[in-house]
Short mmCIF file of C-alpha atoms in Angstrom, two decimals:
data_model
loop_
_atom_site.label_atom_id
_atom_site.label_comp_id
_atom_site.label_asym_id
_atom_site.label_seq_id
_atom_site.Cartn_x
_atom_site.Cartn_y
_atom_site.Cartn_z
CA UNK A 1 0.00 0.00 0.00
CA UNK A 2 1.65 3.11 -1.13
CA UNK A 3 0.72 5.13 1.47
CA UNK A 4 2.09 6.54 5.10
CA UNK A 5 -0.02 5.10 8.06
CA UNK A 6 -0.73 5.08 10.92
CA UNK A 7 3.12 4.24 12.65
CA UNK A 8 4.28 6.99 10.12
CA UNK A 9 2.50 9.66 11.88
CA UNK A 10 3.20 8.35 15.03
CA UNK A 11 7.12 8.86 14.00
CA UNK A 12 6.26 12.39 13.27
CA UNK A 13 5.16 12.73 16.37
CA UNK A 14 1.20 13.53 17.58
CA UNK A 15 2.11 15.50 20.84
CA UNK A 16 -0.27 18.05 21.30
CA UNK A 17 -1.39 17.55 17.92
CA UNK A 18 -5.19 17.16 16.90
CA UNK A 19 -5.61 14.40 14.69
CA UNK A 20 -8.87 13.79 12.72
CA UNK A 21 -9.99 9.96 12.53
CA UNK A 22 -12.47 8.34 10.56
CA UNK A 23 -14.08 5.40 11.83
CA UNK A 24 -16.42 3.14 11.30
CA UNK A 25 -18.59 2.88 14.18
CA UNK A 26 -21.85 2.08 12.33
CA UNK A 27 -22.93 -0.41 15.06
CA UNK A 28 -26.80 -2.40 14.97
CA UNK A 29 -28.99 -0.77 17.58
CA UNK A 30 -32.01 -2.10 19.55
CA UNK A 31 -33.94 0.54 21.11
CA UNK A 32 -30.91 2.63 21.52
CA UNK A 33 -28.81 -0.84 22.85
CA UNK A 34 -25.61 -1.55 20.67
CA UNK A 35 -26.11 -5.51 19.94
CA UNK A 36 -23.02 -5.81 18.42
CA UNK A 37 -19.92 -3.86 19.67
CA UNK A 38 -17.60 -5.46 16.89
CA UNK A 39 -16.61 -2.26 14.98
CA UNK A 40 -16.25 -0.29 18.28
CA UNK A 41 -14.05 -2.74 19.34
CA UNK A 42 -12.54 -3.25 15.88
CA UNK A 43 -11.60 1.06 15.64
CA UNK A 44 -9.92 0.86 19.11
CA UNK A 45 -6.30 0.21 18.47
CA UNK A 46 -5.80 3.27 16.33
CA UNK A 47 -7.44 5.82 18.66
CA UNK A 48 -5.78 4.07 22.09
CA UNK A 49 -2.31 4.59 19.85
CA UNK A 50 -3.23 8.15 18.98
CA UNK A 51 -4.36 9.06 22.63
CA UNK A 52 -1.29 7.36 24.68
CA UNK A 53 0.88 9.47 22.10
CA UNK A 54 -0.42 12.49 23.18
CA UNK A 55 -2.64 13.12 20.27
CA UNK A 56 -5.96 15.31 21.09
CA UNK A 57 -8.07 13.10 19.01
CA UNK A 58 -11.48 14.05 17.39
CA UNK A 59 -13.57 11.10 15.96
CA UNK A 60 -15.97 11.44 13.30
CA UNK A 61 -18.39 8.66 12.15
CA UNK A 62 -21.96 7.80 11.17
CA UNK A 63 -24.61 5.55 12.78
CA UNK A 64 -27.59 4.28 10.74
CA UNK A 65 -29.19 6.24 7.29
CA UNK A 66 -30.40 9.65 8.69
CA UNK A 67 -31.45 11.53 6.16
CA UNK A 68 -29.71 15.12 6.05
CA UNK A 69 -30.51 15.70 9.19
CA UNK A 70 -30.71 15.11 13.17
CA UNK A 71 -32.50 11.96 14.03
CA UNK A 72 -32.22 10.84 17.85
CA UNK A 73 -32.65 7.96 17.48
CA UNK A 74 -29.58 7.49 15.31
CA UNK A 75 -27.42 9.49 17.97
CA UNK A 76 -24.06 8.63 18.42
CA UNK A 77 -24.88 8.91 22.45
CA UNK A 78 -24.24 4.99 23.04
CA UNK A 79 -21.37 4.63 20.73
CA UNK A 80 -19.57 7.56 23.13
CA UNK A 81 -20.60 5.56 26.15
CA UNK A 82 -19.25 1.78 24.72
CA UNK A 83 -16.05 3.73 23.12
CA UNK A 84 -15.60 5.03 26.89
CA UNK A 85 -15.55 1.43 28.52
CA UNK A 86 -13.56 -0.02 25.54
CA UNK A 87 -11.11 2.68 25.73
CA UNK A 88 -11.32 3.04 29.48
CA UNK A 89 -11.39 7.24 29.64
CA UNK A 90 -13.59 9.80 28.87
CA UNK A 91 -14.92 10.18 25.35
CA UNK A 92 -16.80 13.53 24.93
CA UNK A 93 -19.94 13.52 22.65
CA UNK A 94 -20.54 17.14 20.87
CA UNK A 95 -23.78 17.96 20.43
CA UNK A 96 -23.66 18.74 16.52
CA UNK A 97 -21.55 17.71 13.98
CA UNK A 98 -19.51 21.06 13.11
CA UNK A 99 -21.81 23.61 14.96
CA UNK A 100 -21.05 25.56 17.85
CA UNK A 101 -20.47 22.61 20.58
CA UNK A 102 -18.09 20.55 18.45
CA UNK A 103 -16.11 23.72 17.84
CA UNK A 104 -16.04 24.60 21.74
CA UNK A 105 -15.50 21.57 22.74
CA UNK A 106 -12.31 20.56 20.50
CA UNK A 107 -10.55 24.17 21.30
CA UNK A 108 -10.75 22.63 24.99
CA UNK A 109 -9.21 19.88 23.98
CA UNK A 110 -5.87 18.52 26.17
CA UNK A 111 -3.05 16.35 24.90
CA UNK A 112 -5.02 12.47 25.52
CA UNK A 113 -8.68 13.68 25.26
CA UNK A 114 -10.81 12.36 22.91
CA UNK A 115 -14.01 14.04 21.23
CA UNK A 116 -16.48 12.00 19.17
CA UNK A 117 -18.58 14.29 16.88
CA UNK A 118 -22.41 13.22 16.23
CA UNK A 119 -23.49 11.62 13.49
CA UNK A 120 -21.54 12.80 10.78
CA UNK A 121 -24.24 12.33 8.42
CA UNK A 122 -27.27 14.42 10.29
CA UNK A 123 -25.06 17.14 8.09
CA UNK A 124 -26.56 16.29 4.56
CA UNK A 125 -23.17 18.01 2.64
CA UNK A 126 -21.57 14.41 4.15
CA UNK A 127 -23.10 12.41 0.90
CA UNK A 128 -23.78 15.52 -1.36
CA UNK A 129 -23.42 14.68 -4.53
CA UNK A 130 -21.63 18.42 -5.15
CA UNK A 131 -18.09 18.92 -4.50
CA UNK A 132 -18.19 22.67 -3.05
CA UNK A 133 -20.88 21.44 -0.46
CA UNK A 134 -18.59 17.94 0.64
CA UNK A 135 -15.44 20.79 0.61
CA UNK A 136 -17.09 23.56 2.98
CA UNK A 137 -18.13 20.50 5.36
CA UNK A 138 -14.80 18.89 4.82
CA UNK A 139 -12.72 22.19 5.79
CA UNK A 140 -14.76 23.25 8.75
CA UNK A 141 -13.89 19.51 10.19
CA UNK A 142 -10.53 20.51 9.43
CA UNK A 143 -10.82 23.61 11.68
CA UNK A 144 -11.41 21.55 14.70
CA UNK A 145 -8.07 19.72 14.56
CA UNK A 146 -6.22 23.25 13.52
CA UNK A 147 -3.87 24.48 10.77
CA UNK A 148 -1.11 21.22 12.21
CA UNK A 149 -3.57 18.58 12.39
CA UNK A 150 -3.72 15.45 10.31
CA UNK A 151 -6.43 13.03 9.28
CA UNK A 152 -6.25 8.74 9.67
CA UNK A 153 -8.74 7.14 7.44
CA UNK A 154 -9.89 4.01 9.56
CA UNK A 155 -13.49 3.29 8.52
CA UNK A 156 -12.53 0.83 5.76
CA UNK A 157 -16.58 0.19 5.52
CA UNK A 158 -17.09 3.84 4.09
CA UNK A 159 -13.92 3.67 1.78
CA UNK A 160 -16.04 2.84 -0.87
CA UNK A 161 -17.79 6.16 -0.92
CA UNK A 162 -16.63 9.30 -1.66
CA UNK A 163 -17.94 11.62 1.12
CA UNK A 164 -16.61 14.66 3.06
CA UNK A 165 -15.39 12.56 6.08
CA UNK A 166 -13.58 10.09 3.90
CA UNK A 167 -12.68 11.50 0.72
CA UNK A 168 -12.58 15.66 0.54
CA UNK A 169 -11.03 15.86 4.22
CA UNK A 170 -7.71 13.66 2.88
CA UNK A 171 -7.10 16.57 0.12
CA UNK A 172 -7.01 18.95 3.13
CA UNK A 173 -4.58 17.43 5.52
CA UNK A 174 -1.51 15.52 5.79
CA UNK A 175 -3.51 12.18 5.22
CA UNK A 176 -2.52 8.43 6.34
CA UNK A 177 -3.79 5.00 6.94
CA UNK A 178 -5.34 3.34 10.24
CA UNK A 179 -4.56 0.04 11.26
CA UNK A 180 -7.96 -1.38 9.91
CA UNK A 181 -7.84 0.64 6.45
CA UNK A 182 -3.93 -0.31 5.98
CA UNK A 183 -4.99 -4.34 7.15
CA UNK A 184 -8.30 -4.64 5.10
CA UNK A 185 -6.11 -3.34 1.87
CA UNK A 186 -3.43 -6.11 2.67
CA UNK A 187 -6.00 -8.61 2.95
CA UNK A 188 -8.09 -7.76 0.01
CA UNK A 189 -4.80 -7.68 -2.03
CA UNK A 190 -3.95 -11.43 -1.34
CA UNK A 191 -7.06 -12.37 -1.95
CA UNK A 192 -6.83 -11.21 -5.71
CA UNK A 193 -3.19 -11.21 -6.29
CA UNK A 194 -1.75 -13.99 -3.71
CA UNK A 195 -4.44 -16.37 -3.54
CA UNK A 196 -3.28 -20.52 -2.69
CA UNK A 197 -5.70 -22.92 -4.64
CA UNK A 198 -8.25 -24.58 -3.83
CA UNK A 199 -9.91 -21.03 -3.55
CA UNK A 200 -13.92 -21.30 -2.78
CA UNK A 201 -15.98 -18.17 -2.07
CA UNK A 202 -19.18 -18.35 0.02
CA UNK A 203 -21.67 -15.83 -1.03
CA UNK A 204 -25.32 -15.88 0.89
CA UNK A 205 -28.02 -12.68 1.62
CA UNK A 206 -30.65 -11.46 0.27
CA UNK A 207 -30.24 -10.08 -3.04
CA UNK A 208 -28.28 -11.72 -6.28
CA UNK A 209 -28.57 -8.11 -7.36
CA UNK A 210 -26.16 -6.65 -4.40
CA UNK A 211 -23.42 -9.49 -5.26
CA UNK A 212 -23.75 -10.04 -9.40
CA UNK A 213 -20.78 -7.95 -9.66
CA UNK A 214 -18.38 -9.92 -7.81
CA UNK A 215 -19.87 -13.43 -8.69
CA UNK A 216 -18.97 -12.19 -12.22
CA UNK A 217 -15.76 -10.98 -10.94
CA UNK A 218 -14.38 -14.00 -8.78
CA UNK A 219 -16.22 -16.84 -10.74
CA UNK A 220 -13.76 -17.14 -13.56
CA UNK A 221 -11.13 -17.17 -10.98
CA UNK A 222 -12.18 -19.56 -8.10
CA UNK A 223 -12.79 -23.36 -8.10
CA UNK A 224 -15.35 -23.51 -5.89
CA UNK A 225 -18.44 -20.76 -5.71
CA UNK A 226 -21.12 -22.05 -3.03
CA UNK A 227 -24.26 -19.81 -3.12
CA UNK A 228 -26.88 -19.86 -0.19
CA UNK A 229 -29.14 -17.41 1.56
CA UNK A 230 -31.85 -15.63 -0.14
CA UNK A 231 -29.74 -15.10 -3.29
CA UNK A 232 -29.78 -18.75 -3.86
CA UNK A 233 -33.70 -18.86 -4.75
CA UNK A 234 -33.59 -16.80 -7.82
CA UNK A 235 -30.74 -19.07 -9.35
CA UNK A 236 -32.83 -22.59 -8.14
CA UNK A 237 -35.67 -20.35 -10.26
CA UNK A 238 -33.25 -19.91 -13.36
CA UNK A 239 -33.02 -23.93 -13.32
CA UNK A 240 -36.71 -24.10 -13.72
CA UNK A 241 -37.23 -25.09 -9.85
CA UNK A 242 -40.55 -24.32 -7.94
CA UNK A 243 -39.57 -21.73 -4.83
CA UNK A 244 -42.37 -21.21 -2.94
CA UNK A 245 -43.05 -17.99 -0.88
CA UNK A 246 -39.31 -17.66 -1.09
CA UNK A 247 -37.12 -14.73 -1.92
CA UNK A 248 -37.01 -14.06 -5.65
CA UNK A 249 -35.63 -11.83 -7.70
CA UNK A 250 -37.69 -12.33 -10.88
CA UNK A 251 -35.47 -9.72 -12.98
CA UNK A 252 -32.31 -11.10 -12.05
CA UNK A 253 -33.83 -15.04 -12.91
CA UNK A 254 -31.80 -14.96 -17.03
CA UNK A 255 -29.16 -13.40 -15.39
CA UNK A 256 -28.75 -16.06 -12.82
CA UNK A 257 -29.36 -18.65 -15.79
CA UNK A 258 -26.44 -17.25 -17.63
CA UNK A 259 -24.32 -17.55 -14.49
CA UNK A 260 -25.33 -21.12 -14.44
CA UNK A 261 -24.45 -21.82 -18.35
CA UNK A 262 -21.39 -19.90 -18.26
CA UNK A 263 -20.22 -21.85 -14.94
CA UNK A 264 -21.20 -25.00 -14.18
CA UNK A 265 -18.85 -26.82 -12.96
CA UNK A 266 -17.82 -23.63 -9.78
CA UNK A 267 -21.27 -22.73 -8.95
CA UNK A 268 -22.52 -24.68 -5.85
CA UNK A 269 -26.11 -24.68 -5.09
CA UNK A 270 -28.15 -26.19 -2.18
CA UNK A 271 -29.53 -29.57 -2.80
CA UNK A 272 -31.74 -29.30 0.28
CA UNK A 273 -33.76 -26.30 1.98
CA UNK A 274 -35.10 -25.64 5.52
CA UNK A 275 -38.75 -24.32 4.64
CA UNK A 276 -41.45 -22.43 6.87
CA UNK A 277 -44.74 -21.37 6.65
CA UNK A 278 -43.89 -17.99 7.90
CA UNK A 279 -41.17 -15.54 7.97
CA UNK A 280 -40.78 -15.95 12.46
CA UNK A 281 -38.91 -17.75 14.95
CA UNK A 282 -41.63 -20.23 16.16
CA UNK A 283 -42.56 -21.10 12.34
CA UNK A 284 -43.42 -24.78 11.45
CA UNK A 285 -40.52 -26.08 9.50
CA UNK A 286 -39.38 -28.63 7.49
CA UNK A 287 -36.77 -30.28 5.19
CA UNK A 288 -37.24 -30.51 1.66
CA UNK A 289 -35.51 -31.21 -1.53
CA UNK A 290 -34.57 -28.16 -3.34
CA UNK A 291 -36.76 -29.24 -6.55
CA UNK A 292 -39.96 -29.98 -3.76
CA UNK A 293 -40.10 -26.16 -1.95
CA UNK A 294 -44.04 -26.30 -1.10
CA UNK A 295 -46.28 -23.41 -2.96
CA UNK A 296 -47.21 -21.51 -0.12
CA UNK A 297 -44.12 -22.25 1.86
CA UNK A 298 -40.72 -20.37 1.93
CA UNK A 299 -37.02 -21.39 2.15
CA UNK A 300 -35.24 -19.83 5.30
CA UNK A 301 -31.92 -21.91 5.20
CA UNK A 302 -29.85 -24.24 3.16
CA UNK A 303 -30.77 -27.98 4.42
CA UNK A 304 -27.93 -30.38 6.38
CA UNK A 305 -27.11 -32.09 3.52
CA UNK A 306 -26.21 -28.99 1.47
CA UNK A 307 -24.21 -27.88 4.72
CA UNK A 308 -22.29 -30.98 4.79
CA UNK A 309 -21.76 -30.79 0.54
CA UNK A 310 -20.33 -27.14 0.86
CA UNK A 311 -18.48 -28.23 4.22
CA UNK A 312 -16.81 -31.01 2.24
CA UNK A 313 -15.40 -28.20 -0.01
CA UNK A 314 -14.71 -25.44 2.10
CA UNK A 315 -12.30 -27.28 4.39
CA UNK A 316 -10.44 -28.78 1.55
CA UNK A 317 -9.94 -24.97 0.39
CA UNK A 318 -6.66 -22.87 0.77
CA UNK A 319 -7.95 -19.94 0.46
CA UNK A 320 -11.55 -18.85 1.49
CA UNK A 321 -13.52 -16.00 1.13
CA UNK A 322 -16.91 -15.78 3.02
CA UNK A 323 -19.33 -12.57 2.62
CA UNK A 324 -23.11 -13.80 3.61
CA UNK A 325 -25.01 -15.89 6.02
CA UNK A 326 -26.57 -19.04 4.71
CA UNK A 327 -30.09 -18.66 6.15
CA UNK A 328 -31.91 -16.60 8.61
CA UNK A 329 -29.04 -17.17 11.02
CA UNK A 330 -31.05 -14.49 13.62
CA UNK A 331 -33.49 -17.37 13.98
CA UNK A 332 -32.16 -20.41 15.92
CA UNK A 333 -34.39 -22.58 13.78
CA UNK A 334 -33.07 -21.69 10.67
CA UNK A 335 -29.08 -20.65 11.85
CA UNK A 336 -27.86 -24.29 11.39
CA UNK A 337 -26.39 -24.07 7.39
CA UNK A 338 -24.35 -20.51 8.88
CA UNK A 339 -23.52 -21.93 11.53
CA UNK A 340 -22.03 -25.15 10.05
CA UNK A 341 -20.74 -23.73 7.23
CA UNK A 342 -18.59 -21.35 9.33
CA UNK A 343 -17.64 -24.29 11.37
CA UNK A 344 -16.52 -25.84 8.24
CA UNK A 345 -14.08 -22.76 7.34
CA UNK A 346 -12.88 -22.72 10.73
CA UNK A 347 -11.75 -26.13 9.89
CA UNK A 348 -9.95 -24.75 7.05
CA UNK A 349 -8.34 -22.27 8.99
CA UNK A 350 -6.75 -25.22 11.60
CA UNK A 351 -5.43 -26.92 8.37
CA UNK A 352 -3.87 -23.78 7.32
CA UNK A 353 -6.27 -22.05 4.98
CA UNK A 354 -5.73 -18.04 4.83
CA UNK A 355 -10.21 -17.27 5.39
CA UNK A 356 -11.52 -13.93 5.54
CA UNK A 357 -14.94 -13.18 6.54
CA UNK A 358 -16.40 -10.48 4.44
CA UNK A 359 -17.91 -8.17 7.09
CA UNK A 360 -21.38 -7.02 7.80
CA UNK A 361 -24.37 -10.25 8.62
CA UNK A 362 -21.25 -12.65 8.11
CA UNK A 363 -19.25 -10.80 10.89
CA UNK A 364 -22.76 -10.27 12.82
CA UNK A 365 -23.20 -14.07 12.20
CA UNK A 366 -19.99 -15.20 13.81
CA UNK A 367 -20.14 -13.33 16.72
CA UNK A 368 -24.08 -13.98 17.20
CA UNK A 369 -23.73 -17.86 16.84
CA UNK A 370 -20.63 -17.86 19.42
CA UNK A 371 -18.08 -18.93 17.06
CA UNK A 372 -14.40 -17.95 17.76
CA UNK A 373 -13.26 -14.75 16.17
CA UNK A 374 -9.85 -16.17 16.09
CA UNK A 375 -10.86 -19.38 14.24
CA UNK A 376 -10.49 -17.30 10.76
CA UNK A 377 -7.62 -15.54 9.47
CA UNK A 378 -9.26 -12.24 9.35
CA UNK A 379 -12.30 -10.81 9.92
CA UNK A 380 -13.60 -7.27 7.74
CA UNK A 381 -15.32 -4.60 8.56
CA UNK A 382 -16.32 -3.92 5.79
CA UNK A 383 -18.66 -5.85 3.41
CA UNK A 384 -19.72 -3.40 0.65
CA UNK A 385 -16.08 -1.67 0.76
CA UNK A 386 -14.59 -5.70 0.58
CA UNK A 387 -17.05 -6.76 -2.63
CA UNK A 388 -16.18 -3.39 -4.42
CA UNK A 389 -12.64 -4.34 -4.20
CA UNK A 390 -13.12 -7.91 -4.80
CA UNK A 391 -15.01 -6.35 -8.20
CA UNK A 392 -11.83 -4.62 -9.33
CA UNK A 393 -13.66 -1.35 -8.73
CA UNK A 394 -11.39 1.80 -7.39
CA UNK A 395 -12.13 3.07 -3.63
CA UNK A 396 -12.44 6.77 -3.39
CA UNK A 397 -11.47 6.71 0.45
CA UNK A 398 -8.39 4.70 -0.75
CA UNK A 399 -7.16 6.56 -4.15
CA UNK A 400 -7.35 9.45 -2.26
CA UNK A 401 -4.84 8.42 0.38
CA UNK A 402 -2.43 7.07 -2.04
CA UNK A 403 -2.25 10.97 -3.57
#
């Protein structure tokens, strides 16, 4: 990565310094409850560095989809108070993003203190589409950390978007890499340039829509490409295959065929499906064959024997990628194909696979379903930012830093 980082600044010394950070602290929220701290957690070695270096360190980050504008319930409030007990001091939360408070509170800033701005995009020039509006934002965040500050990109799950706290703020200060941003890059780059075969990607969700580009991307270049989830009902569809009540994508059904024709022998489909009669926890369920999904019923998970199929697979695999959940992992009843699939790249892992787990649900998933973080060789956190780079597609939040 051909940029300075984060233990380049630190040589330059931080003393007394403010120092702008980007994080990505975009945490799932439960009536105001964080339900999964991994990304706090994930953005604390960079700040902790900064702070015991004497750096007075100003945070800025968004929470949820607000739209242009202050939305309590999207409040930054309980990401301060987790960031606090992670960091174990003090983190300030300013009461606006660049107002009058955040500007107050960072000239009363000390050498150690840290100051997390509120949602960074309740200020709608964040995602403008027009450069002067992203710019004006972008330079009065520079005025909090002064004419000698410096900016560390370490939200790698917003490098994919080129927005005032990621992008237009790097062209304004001395700019360098956190320790997430500069490991996600190193990660993503073995994965296209250093990858050991057997190589078998795992896609699952929702949509085939939100991951055609990289199954078009990776499937000429993997041997194995096991599809689950939601996504998987729309290509069972393109092979002429009854679905139920399931998740389809009718649009995307001669695109998925296509997929099919063009690679047969690396796409992986379930054989099996976990079906209910209703979209909840307590539904009546059952195992079917994936040609004998019931009309009014609707697939929630891949079945055991697909688990063991892709299993058999996966931990044969040097290098895996995983970005998806198999089923609706959030229900216990249908969280058994995630759950053993993971197991199965965990296995990979012990037998000396290099596996990364793509971020969002599939990071959610781990953590949720009590399997060891440690039991993969990396975990993102980042899942759009990870399948845009996967894609061959260029990161703003990146490029930038490499100027």
């Amino acid at each position: 990565m051909t940029v300075k980082t984060l233990q380049d600044l630190l040589a330059e010394g931080v003393e007394g310094r403010g120092v702008l950070v980007r994080s990505d602290l975009n945490v799932p929220l439960d009536n105001g409850v964080i339900t999964d701290p991994g990304r706090i957690i994930a953005s604390v070695p960079t700040i902790k560095a900064l702070v015991e270096a004497g750096a007075k360190v100003v945070l800025t980050a968004h929470l949820g989809r607000p739209k242009g504008e202050p939305d309590p319930a999207l409040s930054l409030a309980p990401v301060a108070e987790r960031l606090a007990q992670e960091l174990g001091r003090n983190v300030q939360l300013a009461g606006d993003v660049v107002g009058q408070d955040a500007l107050a509170r960072s000239e009363g800033l000390t050498d150690g203190d840290v100051l997390l701005l509120e949602n960074i995009r309740f200020d709608p020039r964040e995602t403008s589409k027009d450069d002067a509006a992203r710019g004006k934002l972008a330079r009065a965040l520079v005025e909090l950390v002064g004419d000698d500050g410096a900016f560390v990109s370490d939200g790698f799950g917003v490098v994919h978007r080129k927005q005032a706290s990621v992008y237009d703020v790097a062209e304004l200060l001395p700019h360098y890499a956190g320790t997430l941003v500069a490991a996600e890059v190193e990660v993503l780059r073995k994965l296209t340039t250093e990858t050991e075969r057997p190589y078998a990607v795992v896609l699952g969700g929702s949509k085939v829509s939100d991951k055609l580009a990289v199954i078009e991307a990776l499937a000429p270049k993997v041997d194995t490409l096991v599809i689950g989830g939601g996504m998987c009902f729309t290509f069972l569809a393109a092979q002429g295959l009854p679905v139920g009540s399931s998740l389809l994508q009718e649009e995307m059904i001669e695109t998925c065929r296509g997929l099919l024709d063009r690679y047969a022998d690396v796409i992986h489909l379930p054989r099996d499906i976990v079906v209910a009669d209703k979209f909840a926890a307590d539904a009546e369920s059952k195992v079917v064959s994936a040609n004998e999904i019931p009309e009014s019923w609707m697939g929630l998970d891949i079945g055991p024997d697909s688990a063991d199929r892709f299993g058999a697979l996966l931990t044969e695999a040097r290098t895996v990628f995983w970005n998806g959940p198999m089923g609706v992992f959030e229900f216990e009843k249908f969280a058994d194909g995630t759950r053993r699939v993971a197991e199965s790249i965990v296995q990979a892992t012990e037998k000396g696979a290099f596996t990364v787990v793509g971020g969002g649900d599939s990071a959610a998933a781990v953590r949720t379903l009590g399997l060891p973080e440690d039991g993969f060789s990396h975990i993102s956190t980042g899942g759009g930012a990870s399948l845009e780079y996967l894609e061959g597609k260029e990161l703003p939040g990146i490029a930038v830093l490499e100027g």
